Amino acid sequence: MKRRGAMLGLAVVLAVTAGWLSGPAAPPLAPATPVTPRAAAPAAGTPGWEITQAGPEHAIEGFADRVSVLPGDDVRLFVNTTATSYTVTAYRMGAYRDADAQRVWVSAPQPGHQQPPPTVQEPTNTVVAPWQPSLTVSTRDWRPGDYLFRLDGDNGAQQFVPLTVRTPSNAGKIVIINAVTTWQAYNRWGGYSLYTSPSGGKAQRARAVSFDRPYQAADMQGAGDFLYFELPLVRFAENSGLSLGYATDVDLHADPHLADGAAAMVTLGHDEYWSAAMRRNATAARDRGVNLAFFGGNEVYRHIRFEPTPLGPDRLEVDYKSFAEDPYHITNPLEATPEWRSPPFPRPESVLVGGFYQCNPVHADFRVADDANWLLAAIVHNGQSLPGMVGNEYQSVDLSVATPRPIEVLFHSPLTCQGRPDFADTTYYTVPSGAAVFAAGTQNWICALGPRCAADHDDSTTRAAISAITLRLLRAFAAGPTGRNHPAVDNLATLGVRGATPNPAPVVPPDNSSTP
């Protein structure tokens, strides 16, 4: 899918108060809805954590040998630099006073050295950094959460390296899932991603990408997509005071017990690349009563599988984007990697997400469709527009593919994408376990949780509404299976969705990610 442009506003400050909603006949926020400070004041942050000077390409860069660790585990960093010495500073990212980060560790000065150039492994055009480890860092006494290591060379260059310190037990928690598989898919470090090649030709793109390399400096600053698509929601959720867990989608793949006892799992602004085990484990969690929230607009679209590298398991992400080209189409056809919706074994994302990815790029306004829904009541009103909330990718309810019912459309937003008129849908459905599944249906939702969102032109009404809805959602999801108190009320026929009839029979389509 087409990427966003440059990252917007790295430092995210939560500044939402009751009464910001405006517009014709807009009702006030309900008393229980406004974002309020958590019971304990946030701890002091560390201003100045941001990168101010990236330096020339490859002036300093690095990667970790793990995408996540448990608290207390060691992690090895691999650093390449033209500097004669450098330091590493670890920041925990989230809700802190006066900053989005808190410094938790600083290394002694390390001797700088240049590592070997990247290699390209044929026939998959997989870029690998064949480097030696530079230093080992202990995460002893580090709290679970999302961390960035900042590399600072004496040549003035800076870059980040991301690490998730995952929660040992997610019982009773809202689990925030970092979408590292999607970060890696778009990572162009070394010239190849799952989209492009050094020549710019898509035919020569990589068919497998490795975590054994840095994230690119341009756009990503070495941090993957964390700063734009994820940090605003992380800060917002931490500021809510709710009990949170942390993991990556690689952990969701590897651990079928990741969500045992969890209240909810939350994916962030762009979570496109999913393995069969990720789907299987998320679906099983939903069917045990774990609420799910998808805050992006193109979720569970690409089918991937994992293979090991010399640094460990699940560090090679394979996606041929073609059934016939993938050698597995003969040896293990269910694990071949066309899009999930594609033949010969179509298993569309709608069976889990609710919505169905449609088109990009697009930029349109939200249109409120169901102000009687518990998430929207007394926050917005039917017909109200929230500027710029649909983009860059979006999804809608499409009854030509398997779709859970009852499903409720909260925002039904008219748009035109690539010359075709359509609607973007924000959806909510519930299942017999009591779990609720929310899907924003747009990549711009998380942007609106910060005060500097170019997509909505920094519109205070939009920011207040999206913040209030998100807080209401998180609080309800934290309390357990939300569908028990807030069952979905199917409104597709009322909205004129093609193929919809009133009072549909309840249906939960099978996931079928591991069966034809």
Short mmCIF file of C-alpha atoms in Angstrom, two decimals, residues 11-225:
data_model
loop_
_atom_site.label_atom_id
_atom_site.label_comp_id
_atom_site.label_asym_id
_atom_site.label_seq_id
_atom_site.Cartn_x
_atom_site.Cartn_y
_atom_site.Cartn_z
CA ALA A 11 6.44 14.92 20.21
CA VAL A 12 2.79 14.26 21.07
CA VAL A 13 1.18 16.26 23.88
CA LEU A 14 -2.20 15.13 25.17
CA ALA A 15 -4.28 18.28 25.58
CA VAL A 16 -7.98 17.40 25.45
CA THR A 17 -10.56 18.94 27.76
CA ALA A 18 -14.31 18.78 28.08
CA GLY A 19 -16.33 21.24 26.05
CA TRP A 20 -14.09 21.47 22.97
CA LEU A 21 -16.76 20.13 20.65
CA SER A 22 -18.27 22.73 18.42
CA GLY A 23 -20.34 22.95 15.28
CA PRO A 24 -24.03 23.38 14.55
CA ALA A 25 -26.24 21.81 17.20
CA ALA A 26 -23.40 19.66 18.49
CA PRO A 27 -24.33 18.31 21.94
CA PRO A 28 -21.83 18.66 24.78
CA LEU A 29 -19.62 15.84 25.93
CA ALA A 30 -21.19 13.45 28.40
CA PRO A 31 -19.87 13.98 31.96
CA ALA A 32 -18.06 10.61 31.98
CA THR A 33 -16.45 11.08 28.60
CA PRO A 34 -13.81 13.86 28.73
CA VAL A 35 -10.16 12.96 28.94
CA THR A 36 -9.13 13.57 32.52
CA PRO A 37 -5.75 13.29 34.18
CA ARG A 38 -4.95 9.91 35.63
CA ALA A 39 -5.06 9.53 39.39
CA ALA A 40 -1.29 9.73 39.78
CA ALA A 41 0.52 12.60 38.12
CA PRO A 42 2.78 11.43 35.30
CA ALA A 43 6.43 11.02 36.13
CA ALA A 44 8.93 13.55 34.90
CA GLY A 45 10.01 13.04 31.33
CA THR A 46 13.28 13.83 29.59
CA PRO A 47 13.02 16.70 27.12
CA GLY A 48 15.41 16.64 24.20
CA TRP A 49 14.99 12.96 23.36
CA GLU A 50 14.26 13.70 19.70
CA ILE A 51 16.76 13.39 16.86
CA THR A 52 17.94 16.83 15.83
CA GLN A 53 20.72 15.83 13.42
CA ALA A 54 20.56 12.59 11.43
CA GLY A 55 23.86 13.30 9.70
CA PRO A 56 24.85 11.87 6.32
CA GLU A 57 23.52 8.48 5.30
CA HIS A 58 25.14 5.66 7.33
CA ALA A 59 26.90 8.15 9.63
CA ILE A 60 25.43 6.16 12.50
CA GLU A 61 22.82 3.38 12.49
CA GLY A 62 22.00 0.16 14.26
CA PHE A 63 19.63 -2.66 15.05
CA ALA A 64 18.87 -5.03 17.91
CA ASP A 65 19.00 -8.80 17.86
CA ARG A 66 15.50 -8.98 19.37
CA VAL A 67 12.30 -7.12 18.50
CA SER A 68 11.13 -7.62 22.08
CA VAL A 69 12.45 -8.88 25.39
CA LEU A 70 11.07 -9.65 28.83
CA PRO A 71 12.17 -7.29 31.62
CA GLY A 72 15.65 -8.28 32.71
CA ASP A 73 16.67 -9.88 29.43
CA ASP A 74 19.80 -8.81 27.60
CA VAL A 75 19.68 -7.38 24.10
CA ARG A 76 22.60 -7.00 21.73
CA LEU A 77 23.00 -3.88 19.62
CA PHE A 78 24.76 -3.87 16.27
CA VAL A 79 26.09 -0.40 15.40
CA ASN A 80 27.77 0.97 12.29
CA THR A 81 29.22 4.48 12.39
CA THR A 82 31.83 6.78 10.91
CA ALA A 83 32.21 8.38 14.36
CA THR A 84 35.28 7.62 16.44
CA SER A 85 33.02 7.14 19.49
CA TYR A 86 29.35 7.16 20.32
CA THR A 87 26.94 6.75 23.22
CA VAL A 88 23.64 4.91 23.50
CA THR A 89 20.73 6.33 25.49
CA ALA A 90 17.62 4.26 26.22
CA TYR A 91 14.28 6.09 26.46
CA ARG A 92 10.99 4.63 27.55
CA MET A 93 8.32 6.23 25.37
CA GLY A 94 4.88 7.22 26.66
CA ALA A 95 3.03 9.62 28.94
CA TYR A 96 5.50 11.71 30.90
CA ARG A 97 5.40 15.22 32.23
CA ASP A 98 6.67 17.69 29.62
CA ALA A 99 8.02 15.01 27.28
CA ASP A 100 7.10 11.85 25.39
CA ALA A 101 10.07 9.95 26.80
CA GLN A 102 11.97 9.19 29.97
CA ARG A 103 15.67 8.36 29.95
CA VAL A 104 16.32 5.05 31.72
CA TRP A 105 19.94 4.25 30.81
CA VAL A 106 23.02 5.75 29.19
CA SER A 107 26.07 3.83 28.03
CA ALA A 108 29.67 4.75 28.53
CA PRO A 109 31.34 6.05 25.36
CA GLN A 110 31.77 3.22 22.88
CA PRO A 111 34.48 2.96 20.24
CA GLY A 112 33.04 3.63 16.82
CA HIS A 113 33.79 1.43 13.86
CA GLN A 114 32.47 0.82 10.37
CA GLN A 115 30.83 -2.54 9.79
CA PRO A 116 30.81 -4.48 6.50
CA PRO A 117 28.46 -3.30 3.75
CA PRO A 118 25.06 -4.97 3.44
CA THR A 119 24.65 -8.17 1.49
CA VAL A 120 21.72 -9.03 -0.76
CA GLN A 121 20.61 -12.65 -0.58
CA GLU A 122 19.29 -14.17 -3.78
CA PRO A 123 16.77 -15.07 -5.07
CA THR A 124 14.60 -13.12 -2.61
CA ASN A 125 16.64 -9.87 -2.68
CA THR A 126 16.84 -9.96 1.11
CA VAL A 127 19.09 -7.30 2.59
CA VAL A 128 21.16 -8.36 5.61
CA ALA A 129 23.67 -6.34 7.64
CA PRO A 130 26.44 -8.93 8.30
CA TRP A 131 27.71 -7.11 11.35
CA GLN A 132 29.35 -8.05 14.61
CA PRO A 133 27.61 -7.09 17.88
CA SER A 134 28.78 -3.79 19.33
CA LEU A 135 27.46 -3.93 22.89
CA THR A 136 25.06 -5.83 25.14
CA VAL A 137 22.43 -3.98 27.16
CA SER A 138 20.62 -5.39 30.19
CA THR A 139 16.98 -4.41 30.67
CA ARG A 140 17.16 -5.14 34.38
CA ASP A 141 14.64 -2.98 36.29
CA TRP A 142 13.10 -1.67 33.04
CA ARG A 143 9.32 -1.44 33.05
CA PRO A 144 7.37 -3.05 30.22
CA GLY A 145 6.78 -0.58 27.42
CA ASP A 146 8.04 0.80 24.12
CA TYR A 147 11.67 1.91 24.08
CA LEU A 148 13.95 3.75 21.69
CA PHE A 149 17.72 3.58 21.90
CA ARG A 150 19.24 6.80 20.58
CA LEU A 151 22.69 6.44 19.05
CA ASP A 152 24.74 9.66 19.33
CA GLY A 153 28.04 9.81 17.46
CA ASP A 154 30.83 12.29 18.15
CA ASN A 155 30.36 13.19 14.48
CA GLY A 156 27.03 14.78 15.46
CA ALA A 157 24.88 12.08 13.82
CA GLN A 158 21.91 10.46 15.60
CA GLN A 159 19.55 7.55 14.90
CA PHE A 160 17.10 5.39 16.85
CA VAL A 161 16.84 1.65 17.41
CA PRO A 162 13.44 0.38 18.69
CA LEU A 163 12.80 -2.28 21.31
CA THR A 164 9.63 -3.49 23.03
CA VAL A 165 9.91 -4.71 26.62
CA ARG A 166 6.91 -6.98 26.70
CA THR A 167 4.65 -7.66 29.65
CA PRO A 168 5.22 -11.05 31.34
CA SER A 169 1.48 -11.50 31.94
CA ASN A 170 -1.29 -9.61 30.17
CA ALA A 171 -4.08 -10.78 32.46
CA GLY A 172 -6.56 -7.95 32.95
CA LYS A 173 -4.67 -5.60 30.63
CA ILE A 174 -5.19 -3.82 27.33
CA VAL A 175 -2.33 -5.18 25.22
CA ILE A 176 -0.76 -2.69 22.80
CA ILE A 177 0.69 -4.50 19.79
CA ASN A 178 3.56 -2.84 17.93
CA ALA A 179 3.22 -3.63 14.22
CA VAL A 180 6.89 -4.38 13.54
CA THR A 181 6.08 -6.65 10.59
CA THR A 182 4.59 -3.69 8.74
CA TRP A 183 7.52 -1.46 9.72
CA GLN A 184 9.90 -4.02 8.24
CA ALA A 185 7.85 -4.50 5.06
CA TYR A 186 8.30 -0.83 4.16
CA ASN A 187 11.90 -0.56 5.37
CA ARG A 188 14.16 0.39 2.44
CA TRP A 189 17.48 0.12 4.28
CA GLY A 190 20.00 -1.38 1.88
CA GLY A 191 17.83 -0.57 -1.13
CA TYR A 192 15.17 -3.28 -0.95
CA SER A 193 11.79 -3.49 0.75
CA LEU A 194 8.73 -5.60 0.02
CA TYR A 195 7.72 -2.75 -2.32
CA THR A 196 10.77 -1.47 -4.11
CA SER A 197 14.34 -2.04 -5.26
CA PRO A 198 17.36 0.24 -5.82
CA SER A 199 16.22 0.74 -9.43
CA GLY A 200 12.75 1.68 -8.26
CA GLY A 201 11.28 -1.32 -10.05
CA LYS A 202 8.66 -3.29 -8.17
CA ALA A 203 9.44 -6.48 -10.09
CA GLN A 204 12.87 -6.56 -8.45
CA ARG A 205 11.58 -5.88 -4.93
CA ALA A 206 12.42 -8.16 -2.03
CA ARG A 207 10.36 -11.31 -1.46
CA ALA A 208 11.64 -11.60 2.10
CA VAL A 209 12.91 -8.92 4.48
CA SER A 210 15.15 -9.43 7.49
CA PHE A 211 15.10 -7.88 10.94
CA ASP A 212 18.91 -8.26 10.83
CA ARG A 213 19.35 -4.70 9.54
CA PRO A 214 18.56 -1.14 10.68
CA TYR A 215 15.40 0.72 9.79
CA GLN A 216 15.99 3.43 7.21
CA ALA A 217 16.94 6.93 8.29
CA ALA A 218 14.68 8.74 5.80
CA ASP A 219 11.12 9.00 7.19
CA MET A 220 11.72 6.33 9.87
CA GLN A 221 14.75 7.80 11.75
CA GLY A 222 15.69 4.20 12.54
CA ALA A 223 12.50 3.75 14.59
CA GLY A 224 10.30 1.97 12.06
CA ASP A 225 6.80 3.47 11.99
#
